[in-house]
PDB file of N, CA and C in Angstrom:
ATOM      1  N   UNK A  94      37.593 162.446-123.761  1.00 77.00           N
ATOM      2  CA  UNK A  94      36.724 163.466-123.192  1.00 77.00           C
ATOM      3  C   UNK A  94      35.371 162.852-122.889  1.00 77.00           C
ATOM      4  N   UNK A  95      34.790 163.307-121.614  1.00 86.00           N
ATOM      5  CA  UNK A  95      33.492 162.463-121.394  1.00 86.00           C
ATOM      6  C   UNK A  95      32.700 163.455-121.746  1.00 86.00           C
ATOM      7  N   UNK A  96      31.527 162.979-122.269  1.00 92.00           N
ATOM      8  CA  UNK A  96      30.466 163.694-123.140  1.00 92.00           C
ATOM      9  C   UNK A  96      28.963 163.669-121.839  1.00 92.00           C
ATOM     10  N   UNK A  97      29.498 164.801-121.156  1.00 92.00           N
ATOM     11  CA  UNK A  97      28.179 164.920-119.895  1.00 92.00           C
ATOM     12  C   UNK A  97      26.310 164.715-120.531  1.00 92.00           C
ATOM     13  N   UNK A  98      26.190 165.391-121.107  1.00 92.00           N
ATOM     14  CA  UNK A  98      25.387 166.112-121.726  1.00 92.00           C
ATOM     15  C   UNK A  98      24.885 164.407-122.276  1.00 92.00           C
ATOM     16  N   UNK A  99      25.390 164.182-123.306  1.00 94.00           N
ATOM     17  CA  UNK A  99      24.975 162.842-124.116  1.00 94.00           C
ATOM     18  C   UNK A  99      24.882 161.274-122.589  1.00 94.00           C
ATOM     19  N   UNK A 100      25.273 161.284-121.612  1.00 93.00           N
ATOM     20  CA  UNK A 100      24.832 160.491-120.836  1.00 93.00           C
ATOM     21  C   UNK A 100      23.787 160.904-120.225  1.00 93.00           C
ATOM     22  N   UNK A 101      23.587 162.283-119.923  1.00 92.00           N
ATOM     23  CA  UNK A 101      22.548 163.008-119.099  1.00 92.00           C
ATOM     24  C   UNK A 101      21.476 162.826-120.197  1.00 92.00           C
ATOM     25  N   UNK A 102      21.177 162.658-121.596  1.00 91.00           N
ATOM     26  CA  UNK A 102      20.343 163.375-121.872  1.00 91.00           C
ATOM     27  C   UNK A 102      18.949 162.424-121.470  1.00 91.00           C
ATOM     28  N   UNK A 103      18.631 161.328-121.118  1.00 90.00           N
ATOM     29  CA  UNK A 103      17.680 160.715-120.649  1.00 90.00           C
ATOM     30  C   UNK A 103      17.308 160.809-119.775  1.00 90.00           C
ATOM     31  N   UNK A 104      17.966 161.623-118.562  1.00 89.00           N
ATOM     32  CA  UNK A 104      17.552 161.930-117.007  1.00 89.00           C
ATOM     33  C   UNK A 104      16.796 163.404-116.801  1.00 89.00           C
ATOM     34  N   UNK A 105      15.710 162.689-116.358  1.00 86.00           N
ATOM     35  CA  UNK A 105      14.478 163.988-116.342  1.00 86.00           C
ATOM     36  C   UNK A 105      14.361 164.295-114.450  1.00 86.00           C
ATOM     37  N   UNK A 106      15.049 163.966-113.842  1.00 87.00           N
ATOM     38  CA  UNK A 106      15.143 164.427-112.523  1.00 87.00           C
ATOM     39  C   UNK A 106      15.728 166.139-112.144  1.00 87.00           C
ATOM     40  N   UNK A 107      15.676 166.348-110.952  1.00 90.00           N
ATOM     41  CA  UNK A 107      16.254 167.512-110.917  1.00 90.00           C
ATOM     42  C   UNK A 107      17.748 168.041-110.925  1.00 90.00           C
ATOM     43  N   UNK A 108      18.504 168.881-111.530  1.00 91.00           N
ATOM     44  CA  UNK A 108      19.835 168.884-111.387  1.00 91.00           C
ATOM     45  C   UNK A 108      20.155 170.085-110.891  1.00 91.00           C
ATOM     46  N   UNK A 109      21.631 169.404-110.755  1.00 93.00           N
ATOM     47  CA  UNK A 109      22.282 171.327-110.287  1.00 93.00           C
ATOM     48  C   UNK A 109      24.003 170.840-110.676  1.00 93.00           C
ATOM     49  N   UNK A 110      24.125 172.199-112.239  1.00 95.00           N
ATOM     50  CA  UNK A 110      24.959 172.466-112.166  1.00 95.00           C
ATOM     51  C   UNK A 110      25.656 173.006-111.953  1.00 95.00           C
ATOM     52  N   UNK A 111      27.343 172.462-111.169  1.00 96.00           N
ATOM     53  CA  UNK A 111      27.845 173.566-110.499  1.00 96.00           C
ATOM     54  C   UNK A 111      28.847 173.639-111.217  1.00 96.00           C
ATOM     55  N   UNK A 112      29.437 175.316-111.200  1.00 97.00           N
ATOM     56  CA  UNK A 112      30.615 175.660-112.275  1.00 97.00           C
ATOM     57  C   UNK A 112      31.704 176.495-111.536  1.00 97.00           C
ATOM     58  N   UNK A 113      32.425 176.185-111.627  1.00 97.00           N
ATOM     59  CA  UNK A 113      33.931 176.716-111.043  1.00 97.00           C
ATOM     60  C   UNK A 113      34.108 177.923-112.400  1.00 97.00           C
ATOM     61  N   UNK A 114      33.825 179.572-111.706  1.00 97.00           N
ATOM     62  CA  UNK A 114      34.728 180.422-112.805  1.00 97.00           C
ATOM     63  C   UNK A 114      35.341 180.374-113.352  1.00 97.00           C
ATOM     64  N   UNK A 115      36.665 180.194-112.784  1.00 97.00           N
ATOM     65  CA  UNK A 115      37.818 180.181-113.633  1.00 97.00           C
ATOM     66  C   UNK A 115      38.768 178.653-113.336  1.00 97.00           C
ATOM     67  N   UNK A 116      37.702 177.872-114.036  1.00 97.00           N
ATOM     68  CA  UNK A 116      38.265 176.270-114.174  1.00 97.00           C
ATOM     69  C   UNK A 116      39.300 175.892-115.204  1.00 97.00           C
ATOM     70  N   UNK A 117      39.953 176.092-114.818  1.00 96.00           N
ATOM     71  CA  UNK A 117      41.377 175.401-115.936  1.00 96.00           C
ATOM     72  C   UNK A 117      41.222 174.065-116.555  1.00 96.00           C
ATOM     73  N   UNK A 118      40.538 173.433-115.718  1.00 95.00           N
ATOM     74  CA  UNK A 118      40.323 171.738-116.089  1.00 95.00           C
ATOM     75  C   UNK A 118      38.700 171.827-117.205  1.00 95.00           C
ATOM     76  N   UNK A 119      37.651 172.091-116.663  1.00 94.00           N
ATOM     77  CA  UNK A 119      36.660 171.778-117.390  1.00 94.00           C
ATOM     78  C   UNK A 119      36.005 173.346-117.320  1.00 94.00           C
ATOM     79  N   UNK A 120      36.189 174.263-118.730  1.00 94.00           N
ATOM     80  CA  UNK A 120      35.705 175.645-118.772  1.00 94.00           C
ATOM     81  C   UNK A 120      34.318 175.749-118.093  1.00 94.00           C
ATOM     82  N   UNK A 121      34.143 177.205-117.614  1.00 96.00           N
ATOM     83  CA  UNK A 121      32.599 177.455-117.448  1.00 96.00           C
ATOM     84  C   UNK A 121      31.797 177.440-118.168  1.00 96.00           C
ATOM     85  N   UNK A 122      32.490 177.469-119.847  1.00 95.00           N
ATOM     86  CA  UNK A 122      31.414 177.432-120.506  1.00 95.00           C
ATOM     87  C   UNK A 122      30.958 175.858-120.748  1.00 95.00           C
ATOM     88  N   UNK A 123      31.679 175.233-120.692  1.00 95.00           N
ATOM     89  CA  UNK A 123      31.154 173.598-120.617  1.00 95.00           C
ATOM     90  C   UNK A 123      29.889 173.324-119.565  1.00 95.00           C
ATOM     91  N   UNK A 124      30.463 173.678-119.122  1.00 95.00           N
ATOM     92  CA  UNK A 124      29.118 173.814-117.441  1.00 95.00           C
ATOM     93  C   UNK A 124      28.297 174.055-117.939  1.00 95.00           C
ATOM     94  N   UNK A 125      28.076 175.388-118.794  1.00 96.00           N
ATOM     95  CA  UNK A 125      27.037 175.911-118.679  1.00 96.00           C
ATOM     96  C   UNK A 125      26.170 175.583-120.069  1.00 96.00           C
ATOM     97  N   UNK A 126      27.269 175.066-121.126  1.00 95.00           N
ATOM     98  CA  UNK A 126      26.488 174.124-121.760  1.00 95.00           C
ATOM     99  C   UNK A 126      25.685 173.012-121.344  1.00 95.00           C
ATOM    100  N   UNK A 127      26.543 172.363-120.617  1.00 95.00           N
ATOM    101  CA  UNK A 127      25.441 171.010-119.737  1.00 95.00           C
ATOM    102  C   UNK A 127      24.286 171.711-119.284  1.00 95.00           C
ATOM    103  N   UNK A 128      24.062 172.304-118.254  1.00 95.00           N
ATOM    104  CA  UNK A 128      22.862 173.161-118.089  1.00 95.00           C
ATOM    105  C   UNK A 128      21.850 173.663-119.154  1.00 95.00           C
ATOM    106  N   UNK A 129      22.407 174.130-120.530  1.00 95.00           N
ATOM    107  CA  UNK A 129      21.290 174.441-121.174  1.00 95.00           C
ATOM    108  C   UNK A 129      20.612 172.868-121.607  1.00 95.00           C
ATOM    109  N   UNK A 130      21.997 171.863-121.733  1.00 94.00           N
ATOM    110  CA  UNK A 130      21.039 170.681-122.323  1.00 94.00           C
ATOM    111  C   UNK A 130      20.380 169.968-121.719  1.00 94.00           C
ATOM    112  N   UNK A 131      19.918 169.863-120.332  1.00 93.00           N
ATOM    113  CA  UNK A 131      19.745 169.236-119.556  1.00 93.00           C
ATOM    114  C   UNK A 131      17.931 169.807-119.641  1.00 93.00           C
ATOM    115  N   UNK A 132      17.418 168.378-119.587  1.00 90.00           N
ATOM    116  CA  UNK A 132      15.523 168.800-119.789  1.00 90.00           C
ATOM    117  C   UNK A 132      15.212 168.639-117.938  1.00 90.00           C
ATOM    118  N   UNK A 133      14.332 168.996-117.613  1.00 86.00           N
ATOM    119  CA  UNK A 133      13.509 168.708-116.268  1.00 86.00           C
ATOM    120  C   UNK A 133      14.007 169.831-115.597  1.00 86.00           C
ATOM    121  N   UNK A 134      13.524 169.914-114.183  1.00 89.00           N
ATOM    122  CA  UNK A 134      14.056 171.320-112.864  1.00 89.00           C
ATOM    123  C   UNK A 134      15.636 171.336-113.224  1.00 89.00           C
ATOM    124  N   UNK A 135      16.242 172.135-113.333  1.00 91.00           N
ATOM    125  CA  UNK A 135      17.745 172.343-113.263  1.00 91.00           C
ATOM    126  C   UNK A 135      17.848 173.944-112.298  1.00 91.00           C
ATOM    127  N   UNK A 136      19.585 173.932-112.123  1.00 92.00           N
ATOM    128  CA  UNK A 136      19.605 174.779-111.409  1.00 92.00           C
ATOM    129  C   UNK A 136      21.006 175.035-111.877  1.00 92.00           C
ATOM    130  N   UNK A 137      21.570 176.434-111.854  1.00 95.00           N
ATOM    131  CA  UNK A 137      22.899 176.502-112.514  1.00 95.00           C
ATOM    132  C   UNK A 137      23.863 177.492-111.149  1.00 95.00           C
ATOM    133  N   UNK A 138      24.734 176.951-110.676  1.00 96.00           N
ATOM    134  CA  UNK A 138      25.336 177.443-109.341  1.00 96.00           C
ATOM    135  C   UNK A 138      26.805 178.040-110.552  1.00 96.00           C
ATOM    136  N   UNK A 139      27.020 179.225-109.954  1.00 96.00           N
ATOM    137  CA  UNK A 139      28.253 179.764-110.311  1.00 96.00           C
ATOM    138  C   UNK A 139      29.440 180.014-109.315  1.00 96.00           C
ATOM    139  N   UNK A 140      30.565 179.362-108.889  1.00 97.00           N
ATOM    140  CA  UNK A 140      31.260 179.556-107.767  1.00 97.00           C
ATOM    141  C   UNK A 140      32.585 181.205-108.122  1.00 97.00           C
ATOM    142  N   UNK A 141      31.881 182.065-107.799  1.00 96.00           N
ATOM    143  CA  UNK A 141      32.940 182.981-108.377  1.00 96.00           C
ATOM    144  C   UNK A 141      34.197 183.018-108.217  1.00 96.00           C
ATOM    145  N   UNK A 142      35.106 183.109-108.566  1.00 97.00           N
ATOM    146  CA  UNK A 142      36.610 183.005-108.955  1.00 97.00           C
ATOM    147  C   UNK A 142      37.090 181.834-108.874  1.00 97.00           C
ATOM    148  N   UNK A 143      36.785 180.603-108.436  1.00 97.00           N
ATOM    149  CA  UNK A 143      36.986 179.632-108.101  1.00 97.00           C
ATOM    150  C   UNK A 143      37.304 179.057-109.391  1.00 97.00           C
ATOM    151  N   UNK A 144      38.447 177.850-108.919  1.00 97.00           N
ATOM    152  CA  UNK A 144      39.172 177.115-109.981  1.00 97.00           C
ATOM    153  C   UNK A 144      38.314 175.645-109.512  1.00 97.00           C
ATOM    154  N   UNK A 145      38.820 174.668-110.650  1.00 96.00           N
ATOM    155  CA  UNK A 145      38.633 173.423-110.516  1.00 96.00           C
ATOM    156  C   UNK A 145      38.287 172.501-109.094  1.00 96.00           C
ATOM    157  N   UNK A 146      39.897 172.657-108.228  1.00 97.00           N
ATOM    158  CA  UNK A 146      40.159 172.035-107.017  1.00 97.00           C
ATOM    159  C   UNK A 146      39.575 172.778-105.968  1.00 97.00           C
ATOM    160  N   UNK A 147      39.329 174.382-105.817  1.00 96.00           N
ATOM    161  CA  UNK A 147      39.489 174.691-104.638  1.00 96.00           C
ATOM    162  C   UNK A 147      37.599 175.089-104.537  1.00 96.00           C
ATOM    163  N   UNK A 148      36.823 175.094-105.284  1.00 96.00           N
ATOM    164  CA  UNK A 148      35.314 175.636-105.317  1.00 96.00           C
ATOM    165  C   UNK A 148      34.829 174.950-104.197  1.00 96.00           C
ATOM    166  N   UNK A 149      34.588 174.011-103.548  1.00 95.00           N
ATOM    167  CA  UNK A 149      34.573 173.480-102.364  1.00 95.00           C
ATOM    168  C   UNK A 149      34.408 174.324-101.061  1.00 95.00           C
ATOM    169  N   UNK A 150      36.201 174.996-101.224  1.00 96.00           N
ATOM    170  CA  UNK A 150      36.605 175.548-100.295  1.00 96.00           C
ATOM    171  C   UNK A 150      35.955 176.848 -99.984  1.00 96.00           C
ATOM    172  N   UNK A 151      35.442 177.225-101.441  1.00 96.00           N
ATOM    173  CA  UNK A 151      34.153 178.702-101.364  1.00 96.00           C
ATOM    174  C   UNK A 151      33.250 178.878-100.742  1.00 96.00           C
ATOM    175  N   UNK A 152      32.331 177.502-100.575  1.00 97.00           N
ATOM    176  CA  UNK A 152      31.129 177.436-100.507  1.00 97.00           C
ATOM    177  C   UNK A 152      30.493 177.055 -98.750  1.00 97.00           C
ATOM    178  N   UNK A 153      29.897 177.551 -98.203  1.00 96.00           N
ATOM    179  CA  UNK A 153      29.449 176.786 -97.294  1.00 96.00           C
ATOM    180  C   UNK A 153      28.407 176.161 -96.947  1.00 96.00           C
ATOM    181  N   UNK A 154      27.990 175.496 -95.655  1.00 96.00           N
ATOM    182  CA  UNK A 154      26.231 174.879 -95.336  1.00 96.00           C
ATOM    183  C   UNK A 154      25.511 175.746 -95.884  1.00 96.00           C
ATOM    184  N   UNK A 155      25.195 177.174 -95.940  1.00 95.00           N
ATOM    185  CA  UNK A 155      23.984 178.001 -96.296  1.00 95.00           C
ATOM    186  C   UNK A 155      24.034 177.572 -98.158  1.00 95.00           C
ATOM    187  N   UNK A 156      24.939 177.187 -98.588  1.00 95.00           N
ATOM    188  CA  UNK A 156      24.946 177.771-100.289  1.00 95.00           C
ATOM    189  C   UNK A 156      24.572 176.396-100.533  1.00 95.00           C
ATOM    190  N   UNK A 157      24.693 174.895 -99.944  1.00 94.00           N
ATOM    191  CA  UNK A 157      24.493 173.541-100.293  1.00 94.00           C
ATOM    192  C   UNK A 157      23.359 173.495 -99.944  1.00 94.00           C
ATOM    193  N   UNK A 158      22.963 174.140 -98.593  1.00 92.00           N
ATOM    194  CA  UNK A 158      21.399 174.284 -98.245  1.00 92.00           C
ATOM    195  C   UNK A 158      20.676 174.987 -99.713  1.00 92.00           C
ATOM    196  N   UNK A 159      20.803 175.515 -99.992  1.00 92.00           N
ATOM    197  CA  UNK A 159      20.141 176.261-100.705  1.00 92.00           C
ATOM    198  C   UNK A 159      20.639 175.762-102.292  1.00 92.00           C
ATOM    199  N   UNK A 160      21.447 174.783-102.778  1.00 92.00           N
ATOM    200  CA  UNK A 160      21.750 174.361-104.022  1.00 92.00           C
ATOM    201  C   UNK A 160      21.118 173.222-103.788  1.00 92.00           C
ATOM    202  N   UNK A 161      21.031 172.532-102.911  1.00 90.00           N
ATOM    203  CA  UNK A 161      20.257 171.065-102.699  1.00 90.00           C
ATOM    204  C   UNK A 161      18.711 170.915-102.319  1.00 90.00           C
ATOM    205  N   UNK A 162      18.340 171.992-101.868  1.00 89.00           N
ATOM    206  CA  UNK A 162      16.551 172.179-101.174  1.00 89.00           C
ATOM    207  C   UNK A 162      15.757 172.171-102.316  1.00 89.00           C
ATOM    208  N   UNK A 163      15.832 172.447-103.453  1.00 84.00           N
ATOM    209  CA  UNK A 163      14.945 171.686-104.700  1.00 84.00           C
ATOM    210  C   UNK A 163      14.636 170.482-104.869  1.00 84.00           C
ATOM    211  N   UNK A 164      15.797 169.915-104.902  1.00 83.00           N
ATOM    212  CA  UNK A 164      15.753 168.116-105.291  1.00 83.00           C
ATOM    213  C   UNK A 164      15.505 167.791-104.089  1.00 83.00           C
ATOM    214  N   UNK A 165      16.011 167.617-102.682  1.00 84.00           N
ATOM    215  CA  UNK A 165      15.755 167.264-101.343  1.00 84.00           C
ATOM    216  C   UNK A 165      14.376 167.113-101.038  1.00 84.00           C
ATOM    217  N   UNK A 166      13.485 168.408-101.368  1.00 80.00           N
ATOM    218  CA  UNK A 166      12.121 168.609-101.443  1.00 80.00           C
ATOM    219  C   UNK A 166      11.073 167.738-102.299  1.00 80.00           C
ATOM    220  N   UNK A 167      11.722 167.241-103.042  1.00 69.00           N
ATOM    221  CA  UNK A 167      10.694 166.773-103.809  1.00 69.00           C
ATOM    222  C   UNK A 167      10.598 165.226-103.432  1.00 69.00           C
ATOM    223  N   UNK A 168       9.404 165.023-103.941  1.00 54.00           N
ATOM    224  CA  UNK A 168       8.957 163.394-102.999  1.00 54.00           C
ATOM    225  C   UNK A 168       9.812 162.108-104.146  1.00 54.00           C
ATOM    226  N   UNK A 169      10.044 161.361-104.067  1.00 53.00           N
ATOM    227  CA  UNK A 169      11.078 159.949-105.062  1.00 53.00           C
ATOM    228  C   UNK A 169      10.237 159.276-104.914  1.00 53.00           C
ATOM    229  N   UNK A 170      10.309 158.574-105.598  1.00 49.00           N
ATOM    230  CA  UNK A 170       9.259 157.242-105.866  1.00 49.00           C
ATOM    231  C   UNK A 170       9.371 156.594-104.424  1.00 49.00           C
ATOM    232  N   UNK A 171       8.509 156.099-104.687  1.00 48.00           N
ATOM    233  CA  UNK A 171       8.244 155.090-103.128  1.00 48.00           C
ATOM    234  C   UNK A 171       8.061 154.162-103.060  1.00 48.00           C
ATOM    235  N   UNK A 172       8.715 153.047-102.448  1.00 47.00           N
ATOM    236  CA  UNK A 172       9.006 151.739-102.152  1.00 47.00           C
ATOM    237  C   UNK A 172       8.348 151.123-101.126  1.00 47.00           C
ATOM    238  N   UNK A 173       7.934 149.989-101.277  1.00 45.00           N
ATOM    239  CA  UNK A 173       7.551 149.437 -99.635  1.00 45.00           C
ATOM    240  C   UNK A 173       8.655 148.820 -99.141  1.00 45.00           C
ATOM    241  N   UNK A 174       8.590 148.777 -98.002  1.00 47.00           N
ATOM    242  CA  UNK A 174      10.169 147.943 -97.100  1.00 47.00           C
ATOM    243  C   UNK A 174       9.592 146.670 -97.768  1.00 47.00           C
ATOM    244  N   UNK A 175      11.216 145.827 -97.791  1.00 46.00           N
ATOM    245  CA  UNK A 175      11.520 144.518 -98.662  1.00 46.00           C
ATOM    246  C   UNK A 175      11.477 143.976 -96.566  1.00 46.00           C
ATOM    247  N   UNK A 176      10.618 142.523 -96.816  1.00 42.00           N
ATOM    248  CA  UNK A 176      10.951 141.889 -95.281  1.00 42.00           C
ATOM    249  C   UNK A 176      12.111 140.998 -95.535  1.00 42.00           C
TER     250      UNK A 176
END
């Protein structure tokens, strides 16, 4: 079993967890444990009725627009171009 939570717990960036309702493979409540443990901006997406494989198939451009425009928005460290 991979232990989300215990690899995440050093990443202070923004997240978004997404949870399949009725996931046969990895429960909602696992999800939504990761989410409480998770420190920095988080965001917790619920795909209603949706199983494991098909949550994908739920969702469209408006709901990724709008699950991704937090983190997208925010400025990343900045690099100078390598010549």
């Amino acid at each position: 079993r991979y232990d989300s939570a215990a690899h995440l717990a050093g990443w202070r960036g923004p997240s978004a967890v997404i949870v399949a309702e009725r996931d046969r493979i990895v429960p909602a409540d696992s999800g939504r444990a990761l989410f409480a443990a998770l420190a920095g901006d988080k965001a917790l997406r619920v795909v209603a009725g949706a199983d494991h494989n098909d949550w994908m198939a739920r969702v469209g451009p408006a709901w990724w627009r709008e699950t991704l425009a937090p983190m997208l928005s925010r400025s990343g460290p900045t690099t100078d171009p390598v010549d």
